[in-house]
XYZ file of N, CA and C in Angstrom:
735
model
N -144.096 -53.074 -178.931
C -144.710 -52.584 -178.014
C -146.196 -52.976 -177.941
N -146.677 -53.170 -179.254
C -148.165 -53.418 -179.751
C -148.473 -54.826 -179.207
N -147.581 -55.672 -179.400
C -147.934 -57.198 -179.059
C -147.996 -57.487 -177.611
N -149.197 -57.487 -176.809
C -149.312 -57.500 -175.363
C -149.205 -59.144 -175.002
N -148.686 -59.303 -173.857
C -148.432 -60.697 -173.594
C -149.765 -61.430 -173.344
N -149.894 -62.703 -173.769
C -151.056 -63.401 -173.787
C -150.957 -64.433 -172.600
N -152.057 -64.504 -171.618
C -152.100 -65.171 -170.542
C -152.625 -66.485 -170.698
N -153.089 -66.793 -172.107
C -153.753 -68.250 -172.373
C -152.794 -69.406 -172.198
N -151.473 -69.075 -172.360
C -150.469 -70.168 -172.489
C -150.360 -70.588 -173.964
N -150.935 -70.010 -174.841
C -150.820 -70.700 -176.082
C -149.391 -69.944 -176.658
N -148.990 -70.773 -177.896
C -147.583 -70.400 -178.397
C -147.687 -68.780 -178.763
N -146.733 -68.273 -178.974
C -146.731 -66.923 -179.283
C -147.132 -66.612 -180.663
N -146.729 -67.673 -181.647
C -147.055 -67.693 -182.952
C -148.490 -67.801 -183.295
N -149.017 -68.636 -182.464
C -150.451 -68.968 -182.726
C -151.324 -67.610 -182.789
N -150.846 -66.716 -182.041
C -151.624 -65.447 -181.883
C -151.051 -64.461 -182.279
N -149.856 -64.541 -183.265
C -149.227 -63.437 -183.959
C -150.155 -62.689 -184.513
N -149.828 -61.304 -184.647
C -150.632 -60.399 -185.432
C -149.843 -59.609 -186.727
N -150.396 -59.485 -187.746
C -149.575 -58.992 -188.978
C -149.167 -57.573 -188.506
N -148.396 -56.810 -189.556
C -147.923 -55.605 -189.734
C -149.269 -54.813 -189.683
N -149.086 -53.452 -189.194
C -150.279 -52.583 -189.382
C -150.858 -52.325 -190.828
N -150.059 -52.340 -191.887
C -150.533 -52.131 -193.219
C -151.543 -53.390 -193.516
N -151.151 -54.603 -193.234
C -151.882 -55.651 -193.521
C -153.202 -55.558 -192.687
N -153.172 -55.208 -191.424
C -154.150 -55.230 -190.646
C -155.332 -54.214 -191.036
N -154.805 -53.050 -191.560
C -155.602 -51.825 -192.210
C -156.474 -52.606 -193.474
N -155.657 -53.408 -194.137
C -156.361 -54.138 -195.221
C -157.384 -55.119 -194.955
N -157.009 -55.812 -193.583
C -158.044 -56.948 -193.251
C -159.203 -56.095 -192.567
N -159.102 -54.907 -192.019
C -160.426 -54.150 -191.834
C -161.491 -54.184 -192.857
N -161.108 -54.078 -194.058
C -161.893 -53.895 -195.319
C -162.323 -55.374 -195.698
N -161.400 -56.158 -195.707
C -161.703 -57.478 -196.534
C -161.884 -58.674 -195.624
N -161.491 -58.555 -194.574
C -161.494 -59.844 -193.454
C -161.428 -59.539 -192.211
N -162.590 -58.884 -191.568
C -162.432 -58.180 -190.386
C -162.538 -59.175 -189.239
N -163.255 -60.270 -189.404
C -163.234 -61.441 -188.455
C -161.986 -61.989 -188.192
N -160.860 -62.346 -189.312
C -159.774 -62.842 -189.066
C -158.954 -61.843 -188.349
N -159.028 -60.596 -188.513
C -158.400 -59.425 -187.710
C -158.653 -59.502 -186.405
N -159.925 -59.325 -185.818
C -160.531 -59.254 -184.766
C -160.112 -60.516 -183.914
N -160.055 -61.691 -184.514
C -159.697 -62.987 -183.910
C -158.289 -62.770 -183.305
N -157.174 -62.202 -184.067
C -156.032 -61.887 -183.811
C -156.055 -60.851 -182.633
N -156.739 -59.606 -182.901
C -156.659 -58.658 -181.828
C -157.297 -59.070 -180.562
N -158.032 -59.958 -180.555
C -158.784 -60.488 -179.291
C -157.712 -61.119 -178.258
N -156.654 -61.598 -178.840
C -155.515 -62.263 -178.233
C -154.444 -61.230 -177.825
N -154.153 -60.435 -178.735
C -153.045 -59.272 -178.895
C -153.791 -58.141 -179.079
N -154.311 -57.302 -178.254
C -154.982 -56.186 -178.635
C -153.969 -55.017 -178.935
N -153.444 -55.076 -180.104
C -152.520 -53.844 -180.635
C -153.201 -52.747 -180.842
N -152.856 -51.387 -180.432
C -153.453 -50.333 -180.876
C -152.792 -49.073 -181.046
N -151.349 -49.213 -180.523
C -150.494 -47.817 -180.635
C -150.186 -47.376 -181.915
N -149.679 -48.300 -182.854
C -149.413 -48.019 -184.174
C -150.763 -47.537 -184.999
N -152.058 -48.122 -184.661
C -153.131 -47.905 -185.245
C -153.674 -46.382 -185.094
N -153.538 -46.268 -183.626
C -153.951 -44.723 -183.227
C -153.009 -43.605 -184.012
N -151.600 -44.054 -183.880
C -150.704 -42.981 -184.502
C -150.972 -43.063 -185.950
N -151.230 -43.787 -186.549
C -151.636 -43.934 -188.068
C -152.636 -42.881 -188.376
N -153.876 -43.086 -187.522
C -154.996 -42.397 -187.752
C -154.586 -40.772 -187.382
N -153.983 -40.561 -186.425
C -153.847 -39.173 -186.160
C -152.743 -38.630 -187.236
N -151.841 -39.182 -187.728
C -150.885 -38.773 -188.778
C -151.688 -38.566 -190.145
N -152.350 -39.599 -190.534
C -153.150 -39.448 -191.820
C -154.078 -38.328 -191.595
N -154.853 -38.319 -190.487
C -155.729 -37.144 -190.328
C -155.245 -35.764 -190.391
N -154.057 -35.479 -189.636
C -153.642 -34.275 -189.560
C -153.109 -33.945 -191.010
N -152.466 -34.850 -191.909
C -152.096 -34.693 -193.194
C -153.369 -34.376 -194.149
N -154.498 -34.950 -193.875
C -155.548 -34.667 -194.558
C -156.153 -33.146 -194.332
N -156.046 -32.728 -193.300
C -156.409 -31.435 -192.741
C -155.533 -30.407 -193.452
N -154.287 -30.763 -193.533
C -153.321 -29.647 -193.985
C -153.473 -29.823 -195.539
N -153.656 -30.947 -196.276
C -153.753 -31.129 -197.626
C -155.157 -30.439 -198.103
N -156.055 -30.530 -197.543
C -157.532 -29.986 -197.768
C -157.547 -28.512 -198.492
N -157.057 -27.582 -197.940
C -157.001 -26.257 -198.543
C -156.067 -26.125 -199.607
N -155.169 -27.209 -199.706
C -154.138 -27.141 -200.985
C -154.792 -27.635 -202.354
N -155.352 -28.757 -202.113
C -155.942 -29.443 -203.263
C -157.408 -29.220 -203.558
N -158.168 -28.640 -202.589
C -159.448 -28.345 -202.919
C -159.753 -26.813 -203.383
N -160.437 -26.632 -204.475
C -160.625 -24.942 -204.945
C -161.226 -24.397 -203.718
N -160.795 -23.075 -203.692
C -161.293 -22.168 -202.635
C -162.918 -21.840 -202.738
N -163.329 -21.944 -203.985
C -164.780 -21.719 -204.051
C -165.660 -23.085 -203.592
N -165.050 -24.028 -203.855
C -165.669 -25.389 -203.366
C -165.648 -25.285 -201.910
N -164.280 -25.245 -201.352
C -164.308 -24.916 -199.830
C -165.320 -24.089 -199.199
N -165.398 -22.972 -199.822
C -166.287 -21.982 -199.150
C -167.607 -22.327 -199.287
N -168.031 -22.914 -200.350
C -169.473 -23.398 -200.456
C -169.888 -24.600 -199.476
N -168.852 -25.498 -199.318
C -169.089 -26.567 -198.388
C -169.184 -25.979 -197.064
N -168.286 -25.217 -196.718
C -168.206 -24.468 -195.236
C -169.530 -23.738 -195.089
N -169.881 -23.127 -196.062
C -171.295 -22.192 -195.880
C -172.667 -23.014 -195.558
N -172.585 -24.111 -196.286
C -173.725 -25.224 -196.191
C -173.511 -25.861 -194.717
N -172.344 -26.066 -194.462
C -172.479 -26.696 -193.004
C -172.611 -25.698 -191.807
N -171.992 -24.451 -191.870
C -172.229 -23.535 -190.991
C -173.711 -22.785 -191.047
N -174.377 -23.004 -192.186
C -175.659 -22.411 -192.085
C -176.684 -23.029 -191.208
N -176.417 -24.471 -190.975
C -177.376 -25.296 -189.994
C -177.378 -24.615 -188.810
N -176.192 -23.983 -188.353
C -176.105 -23.563 -186.870
C -175.858 -21.996 -186.582
N -175.817 -21.403 -187.830
C -175.663 -19.917 -187.570
C -176.865 -19.041 -187.716
N -177.834 -19.713 -187.861
C -179.291 -19.129 -188.075
C -179.541 -18.311 -189.235
N -180.305 -17.237 -189.107
C -180.520 -16.436 -190.397
C -179.554 -15.197 -190.537
N -178.723 -15.085 -189.521
C -177.786 -13.801 -189.524
C -176.823 -13.949 -190.497
N -176.745 -13.055 -191.689
C -175.807 -13.264 -192.605
C -174.349 -12.819 -192.366
N -174.542 -11.915 -191.379
C -173.064 -11.481 -190.844
C -172.417 -12.485 -190.019
N -173.253 -12.976 -189.021
C -172.697 -14.099 -188.377
C -172.084 -15.301 -189.275
N -172.929 -15.545 -190.246
C -172.541 -16.644 -191.036
C -171.147 -16.314 -191.864
N -171.347 -15.137 -192.254
C -169.780 -14.829 -193.073
C -168.745 -14.803 -192.268
N -168.930 -14.290 -190.856
C -167.789 -14.319 -190.086
C -167.305 -15.714 -189.885
N -168.095 -16.574 -189.477
C -167.906 -17.856 -189.193
C -167.148 -18.729 -190.388
N -167.764 -18.388 -191.557
C -167.034 -18.907 -192.802
C -165.559 -18.606 -193.009
N -165.299 -17.273 -192.786
C -164.109 -16.680 -192.857
C -163.124 -17.029 -191.871
N -163.605 -17.370 -190.581
C -162.769 -17.826 -189.700
C -162.251 -19.211 -189.895
N -163.301 -20.293 -190.536
C -163.055 -21.469 -190.873
C -161.961 -21.627 -192.017
N -162.233 -20.607 -192.949
C -161.120 -20.465 -194.248
C -159.921 -20.342 -193.759
N -159.704 -19.264 -192.852
C -158.483 -19.078 -192.380
C -157.813 -20.067 -191.311
N -158.447 -20.533 -190.629
C -157.870 -21.454 -189.495
C -158.401 -22.926 -189.405
N -159.240 -23.253 -190.496
C -159.640 -24.510 -190.535
C -158.660 -25.672 -190.384
N -157.533 -25.466 -191.142
C -156.661 -26.603 -191.293
C -155.974 -26.586 -189.751
N -155.569 -25.433 -189.089
C -155.086 -25.569 -187.734
C -155.839 -26.128 -186.771
N -157.090 -25.745 -186.578
C -158.078 -26.212 -185.647
C -158.442 -27.644 -186.144
N -158.391 -28.021 -187.418
C -158.885 -29.605 -187.584
C -157.581 -30.353 -187.192
N -156.558 -29.842 -187.390
C -155.306 -30.762 -186.821
C -155.298 -30.997 -185.575
N -155.564 -29.887 -184.685
C -155.527 -30.143 -183.200
C -156.870 -30.771 -182.763
N -157.888 -30.881 -183.459
C -159.123 -31.537 -183.183
C -158.595 -33.209 -183.391
N -157.930 -33.357 -184.339
C -157.627 -34.811 -184.736
C -156.758 -35.414 -183.540
N -155.776 -34.583 -183.185
C -155.053 -34.946 -181.877
C -155.663 -35.236 -180.782
N -156.668 -34.377 -180.483
C -157.350 -34.582 -179.218
C -158.691 -35.317 -179.266
N -159.342 -35.466 -180.320
C -160.583 -35.809 -180.267
C -160.320 -37.556 -180.630
N -159.277 -37.903 -181.423
C -159.148 -39.395 -181.788
C -158.917 -40.246 -180.449
N -158.136 -39.992 -179.569
C -158.383 -41.068 -178.476
C -159.704 -40.812 -177.638
N -160.074 -39.721 -177.558
C -161.345 -39.390 -176.740
C -162.410 -40.394 -177.491
N -162.647 -40.083 -178.730
C -163.816 -40.810 -179.542
C -163.624 -42.326 -179.325
N -162.226 -42.692 -179.468
C -162.199 -44.287 -179.389
C -162.406 -44.869 -178.193
N -161.851 -44.141 -177.258
C -162.344 -44.485 -175.921
C -163.809 -44.577 -175.310
N -164.524 -43.602 -175.987
C -165.883 -43.453 -175.865
C -166.570 -44.778 -176.409
N -166.061 -45.170 -177.671
C -166.784 -46.296 -178.312
C -166.281 -47.332 -177.464
N -165.208 -47.723 -177.076
C -164.697 -48.796 -176.545
C -165.492 -49.130 -175.178
N -165.695 -47.895 -174.556
C -166.524 -47.737 -173.361
C -167.851 -48.141 -173.287
N -168.366 -47.741 -174.495
C -169.925 -48.030 -174.709
C -170.058 -49.515 -174.945
N -169.247 -50.215 -175.593
C -169.351 -51.497 -175.895
C -168.927 -52.380 -174.562
N -167.931 -51.926 -173.695
C -167.633 -52.494 -172.414
C -168.973 -52.488 -171.570
N -169.616 -51.081 -171.562
C -170.870 -51.095 -170.578
C -171.901 -51.999 -171.192
N -172.205 -52.307 -172.402
C -173.466 -52.992 -172.860
C -173.099 -54.526 -172.708
N -171.934 -55.034 -173.311
C -171.350 -56.338 -173.537
C -170.781 -56.878 -172.299
N -170.055 -56.040 -171.494
C -169.340 -56.852 -170.319
C -170.172 -56.359 -169.166
N -170.480 -55.194 -168.887
C -171.068 -54.823 -167.565
C -172.666 -55.246 -167.346
N -173.411 -54.986 -168.608
C -174.733 -55.174 -168.628
C -175.007 -56.669 -168.847
N -174.400 -57.388 -169.925
C -174.569 -58.686 -170.429
C -173.631 -59.725 -169.774
N -172.527 -59.333 -169.081
C -171.913 -60.271 -168.339
C -170.618 -60.726 -169.095
N -170.279 -60.118 -170.138
C -169.330 -60.739 -171.197
C -167.901 -60.643 -170.598
N -166.934 -61.272 -171.063
C -165.471 -61.091 -170.725
C -164.521 -60.263 -171.403
N -165.105 -59.533 -172.304
C -164.418 -58.575 -173.131
C -163.835 -57.642 -172.285
N -162.551 -57.140 -172.749
C -161.774 -56.056 -172.059
C -161.678 -54.850 -172.804
N -161.509 -53.648 -172.028
C -161.394 -52.328 -172.677
C -160.294 -52.311 -173.693
N -159.170 -52.746 -173.428
C -158.005 -52.800 -174.322
C -158.409 -53.533 -175.655
N -159.098 -54.511 -175.534
C -159.699 -55.459 -176.695
C -160.491 -54.513 -177.716
N -161.466 -53.880 -176.776
C -162.316 -53.090 -177.833
C -161.801 -51.686 -178.217
N -160.939 -51.132 -177.471
C -160.325 -50.011 -178.043
C -159.310 -50.357 -179.107
N -158.711 -51.372 -179.135
C -157.800 -51.918 -180.427
C -158.948 -52.020 -181.587
N -159.920 -52.721 -181.272
C -160.997 -52.983 -182.346
C -161.351 -51.642 -182.955
N -161.703 -50.580 -182.154
C -162.275 -49.268 -182.537
C -161.240 -48.594 -183.340
N -159.800 -48.611 -182.919
C -158.959 -47.884 -183.568
C -158.759 -48.466 -184.914
N -158.776 -49.726 -185.180
C -158.762 -50.374 -186.579
C -159.838 -50.162 -187.321
N -161.208 -50.161 -186.698
C -162.408 -50.100 -187.550
C -162.401 -48.403 -187.968
N -161.772 -47.680 -187.462
C -161.726 -46.143 -187.544
C -161.048 -45.842 -189.135
N -160.305 -46.847 -189.591
C -159.955 -46.551 -190.758
C -160.689 -46.626 -191.978
N -161.987 -47.091 -191.772
C -163.158 -47.210 -192.686
C -163.560 -45.638 -192.812
N -163.831 -44.874 -191.599
C -164.174 -43.526 -191.656
C -163.018 -42.719 -192.317
N -161.546 -42.896 -191.961
C -160.637 -42.451 -192.666
C -160.793 -42.359 -194.098
N -160.880 -43.538 -194.618
C -161.047 -43.676 -195.924
C -162.158 -42.962 -196.610
N -163.302 -42.872 -195.958
C -164.262 -42.024 -196.291
C -163.830 -40.487 -196.437
N -163.129 -40.046 -195.496
C -162.646 -38.627 -195.586
C -161.716 -38.548 -196.517
N -161.045 -39.333 -197.002
C -159.957 -39.204 -198.015
C -160.698 -39.132 -199.350
N -161.826 -39.901 -199.464
C -162.659 -40.044 -200.592
C -163.094 -38.610 -200.715
N -163.878 -38.112 -199.663
C -164.404 -36.921 -199.725
C -163.402 -35.760 -199.997
N -162.165 -35.694 -199.636
C -161.214 -34.569 -200.136
C -160.985 -34.912 -201.713
N -160.828 -36.087 -202.149
C -160.460 -36.447 -203.577
C -161.789 -35.794 -204.455
N -163.105 -36.120 -204.104
C -164.043 -35.658 -204.801
C -164.141 -34.263 -204.771
N -163.958 -33.548 -203.447
C -164.053 -32.084 -203.586
C -162.768 -31.517 -204.532
N -161.744 -32.107 -204.518
C -160.928 -31.801 -205.403
C -161.107 -31.587 -206.776
N -162.008 -32.357 -207.080
C -162.748 -32.414 -208.683
C -163.552 -31.409 -208.902
N -164.036 -30.714 -207.685
C -165.096 -29.563 -207.918
C -166.549 -30.122 -207.301
N -166.618 -31.231 -206.695
C -167.700 -31.755 -206.044
C -168.056 -30.939 -204.844
N -169.206 -29.986 -204.649
C -169.368 -29.560 -203.113
C -169.820 -30.245 -202.278
N -170.971 -31.342 -202.692
C -171.605 -32.248 -201.800
C -170.809 -33.600 -201.958
N -169.926 -33.714 -201.233
C -169.029 -34.957 -201.169
C -169.372 -36.313 -200.388
N -170.309 -35.774 -199.306
C -170.463 -36.846 -198.252
C -171.401 -37.787 -198.800
N -171.095 -39.147 -198.678
C -172.162 -40.167 -199.078
C -173.109 -40.535 -198.186
N -174.316 -40.021 -198.332
C -175.426 -40.179 -197.387
C -176.695 -40.384 -198.143
N -177.689 -40.685 -197.436
C -179.016 -41.103 -198.067
C -179.545 -39.821 -198.841
N -179.226 -38.431 -198.197
C -179.768 -37.351 -198.788
C -179.307 -36.956 -199.988
N -178.219 -37.734 -200.535
C -178.044 -37.405 -202.108
C -179.084 -37.873 -203.005
N -180.090 -38.718 -202.391
C -180.974 -39.297 -203.275
C -182.223 -38.366 -203.122
N -182.293 -37.655 -202.193
C -183.463 -36.634 -201.909
C -182.791 -35.159 -201.711
N -182.149 -34.764 -202.817
C -181.356 -33.357 -202.538
C -182.275 -32.206 -202.152
N -183.454 -32.173 -202.437
C -184.567 -31.171 -202.220
C -185.432 -31.054 -200.888
N -185.157 -32.288 -200.217
C -185.805 -32.486 -198.883
C -185.127 -31.566 -197.686
N -185.993 -30.934 -197.082
C -185.324 -29.856 -196.144
C -185.975 -30.315 -194.794
N -185.844 -29.353 -193.653
C -186.334 -29.530 -192.463
C -185.537 -30.553 -191.691
N -185.879 -31.110 -190.782
C -185.435 -32.017 -189.745
C -185.065 -33.212 -190.561
N -185.946 -33.836 -191.255
C -185.700 -35.211 -192.094
C -184.482 -34.881 -193.057
N -184.551 -33.708 -193.585
C -183.415 -33.478 -194.695
C -182.110 -33.356 -194.028
N -181.914 -32.577 -192.893
C -180.863 -32.592 -191.936
C -180.322 -33.986 -191.583
N -181.336 -34.756 -191.023
C -181.094 -36.144 -190.565
C -180.573 -37.069 -191.610
N -180.995 -36.924 -192.938
C -180.485 -37.983 -193.841
C -179.132 -37.453 -194.443
N -179.018 -36.021 -194.572
C -177.723 -35.743 -195.080
C -176.687 -35.782 -193.968
N -177.024 -36.210 -192.651
C -176.220 -36.186 -191.592
C -175.569 -37.762 -191.488
N -176.234 -38.680 -192.052
C -175.787 -40.059 -192.000
C -174.606 -40.232 -193.094
N -173.691 -40.613 -192.613
C -172.659 -41.091 -193.424
C -172.386 -42.470 -193.561
N -172.153 -42.851 -194.957
C -172.308 -44.213 -195.246
C -171.195 -44.829 -194.596
N -169.998 -44.261 -194.657
C -168.925 -45.026 -194.035
C -168.971 -45.045 -192.477
N -169.692 -44.409 -191.755
C -169.940 -44.455 -190.621
C -170.826 -45.662 -190.260
N -171.666 -45.822 -190.926
C -172.610 -47.053 -191.005
C -171.924 -48.404 -190.987
N -171.055 -48.148 -192.067
C -170.139 -49.412 -192.395
C -169.151 -49.665 -191.100
N -168.642 -48.530 -190.509
C -167.895 -48.839 -189.264
C -168.703 -49.560 -188.221
N -169.941 -49.140 -188.050
C -170.573 -49.733 -187.121
C -170.913 -51.409 -187.380
N -171.187 -51.698 -188.678
C -171.137 -53.189 -189.109
C -169.925 -53.817 -188.814
N -168.490 -53.090 -189.077
C -167.459 -53.846 -188.604
C -167.125 -54.068 -187.349
N -167.562 -53.050 -186.328
C -167.487 -53.186 -185.068
C -168.461 -54.310 -184.528
N -169.438 -54.279 -185.246
C -170.368 -55.736 -184.966
C -169.747 -56.776 -185.008
N -168.875 -57.133 -186.105
C -167.916 -58.374 -186.194
C -167.013 -58.318 -185.052
N -166.443 -57.408 -184.685
C -165.711 -57.172 -183.454
C -166.136 -57.917 -182.418
N -167.450 -57.264 -182.008
C -168.117 -57.689 -180.903
C -168.467 -59.346 -180.750
N -168.652 -59.931 -182.086
C -169.024 -61.183 -182.279
C -167.634 -61.988 -182.002
N -166.467 -61.616 -182.333
C -165.088 -62.399 -182.157
C -164.627 -62.126 -180.511
N -165.030 -60.893 -180.037
C -164.444 -60.664 -178.737
C -165.345 -61.354 -177.607
N -166.759 -61.331 -177.963
C -167.691 -61.896 -177.045
C -168.422 -63.347 -177.837
N -167.830 -64.383 -177.468
C -168.274 -65.550 -178.006
C -169.726 -65.771 -177.532
N -170.492 -66.120 -178.667
C -171.997 -66.144 -178.121
C -172.639 -64.918 -178.917
N -172.219 -63.898 -178.862
C -172.831 -62.653 -179.351
C -172.822 -62.471 -180.857
N -173.629 -62.089 -181.457
C -173.958 -62.136 -183.026
C -173.404 -60.793 -183.527
N -173.061 -60.612 -184.644
C -172.694 -59.499 -185.434
C -173.883 -58.271 -185.379
N -175.201 -58.877 -185.583
C -176.212 -58.051 -185.479
C -176.432 -57.269 -184.146
N -175.965 -58.055 -182.949
C -176.101 -57.368 -181.643
C -175.329 -56.311 -181.648
N -173.871 -56.399 -182.022
C -173.139 -55.220 -181.840
C -173.325 -54.206 -182.987
N -173.809 -54.598 -184.132
C -174.091 -53.503 -184.963
C -175.229 -52.796 -184.783
N -176.417 -53.569 -184.375
C -177.669 -52.958 -184.044
C -177.463 -51.678 -182.653
N -176.652 -52.135 -181.902
C -176.500 -51.498 -180.810
C -175.838 -50.181 -181.111
N -174.557 -50.127 -181.972
C -173.740 -49.032 -182.254
C -174.649 -48.193 -183.328
N -175.517 -48.757 -184.076
C -175.979 -48.033 -185.154
C -177.208 -47.075 -184.565
N -177.928 -47.776 -183.411
C -178.931 -46.902 -182.817
C -178.308 -45.723 -182.184
N -177.081 -45.850 -181.599
C -176.491 -44.785 -180.947
C -176.161 -43.745 -181.830
N -175.570 -44.251 -182.943
C -175.134 -43.301 -184.051
C -176.419 -42.455 -184.599
N -177.215 -43.139 -185.019
C -178.516 -42.500 -185.625
C -179.018 -41.664 -184.512
N -179.039 -41.821 -183.239
C -179.629 -41.046 -182.256
C -178.711 -39.675 -182.204
N -177.513 -39.890 -182.303
C -176.598 -38.621 -182.416
C -176.816 -37.885 -183.709
N -177.014 -38.600 -184.653
C -177.072 -37.934 -186.033
C -178.611 -36.913 -185.687
N -179.501 -37.549 -185.284
C -180.957 -37.028 -184.977
C -180.596 -35.765 -183.958
N -179.836 -36.027 -182.919
C -179.739 -34.823 -181.910
C -178.998 -33.512 -182.720
N -177.957 -33.821 -183.346
C -177.433 -32.757 -184.338
C -178.429 -32.165 -185.310
N -179.324 -32.973 -185.893
C -180.461 -32.469 -186.861
C -181.179 -31.519 -186.080
N -181.812 -32.072 -185.079
C -182.686 -31.313 -184.040
C -181.982 -29.968 -183.619
N -180.751 -30.262 -183.189
C -179.865 -28.732 -182.698
C -179.905 -27.766 -183.815
N -179.734 -28.220 -185.044
C -179.435 -27.130 -186.122
C -180.794 -26.480 -186.480
N -181.841 -27.252 -186.318
C -183.206 -26.679 -186.560
C -183.512 -25.677 -185.302
N -183.237 -26.080 -184.154
C -183.406 -25.221 -183.151
C -182.659 -23.658 -183.131
N -181.191 -24.008 -183.579
C -180.576 -22.692 -183.567
C -180.730 -22.020 -184.874
N -181.264 -22.706 -185.878
C -181.625 -21.749 -187.327
C -183.032 -21.095 -186.794
N -183.752 -21.678 -186.197
C -185.224 -21.102 -185.588
C -184.814 -19.854 -184.767
N -183.972 -20.031 -183.783
C -183.546 -18.672 -183.035
C -182.895 -17.573 -183.783
N -182.081 -18.148 -184.977
C -181.592 -16.980 -185.534
C -182.758 -16.303 -186.352
């Protein structure tokens, strides 16, 4: 079902795509070769299903392999940014997350995965097809986003592995080098995920293959600016809510 008909008239073997496990490896080691194939045959069903299945598995595995005190400390750190200074409200949110986190996390994976992939593909279509007049299609960019998302998934699995060993701060971010930095800048730097930046770079490669003439830097810069604006927005919101508390 994933190998969509190609209207270019080329022989099927010329644009054949490898099996999903091979494509996942290519995301990390040879994204240009992968996106060349996906440009002609934008496979996405298996990639999306894989993201959802592994994402749900990670949510269910998290409370089993990560010590309770590590989970609680990580949740408290995360919730403290939005709960303000009310200790009772913070404690209630932490307890709810400890008890129902795996369930709601699994639901969010099912619901948010296709939404986020559609958003990424839509933003790329708007910039490079609508505004710049390129010929890339939504299906091509959705397929690229689905495969590039395995980088973020790998980051999530690494985080679970580190927390299983007792690490409370497992997200790889610039904030690790400035642990005492507080305020907006501290929240901003801690909110930047290295794997998300990597994903922007890989999607920049996808843009360069789907839109001939566009550079890797063009796609990467566009997505990176949007991502950093989102991180800055959450950092500002955390400061606002903390001030209100």
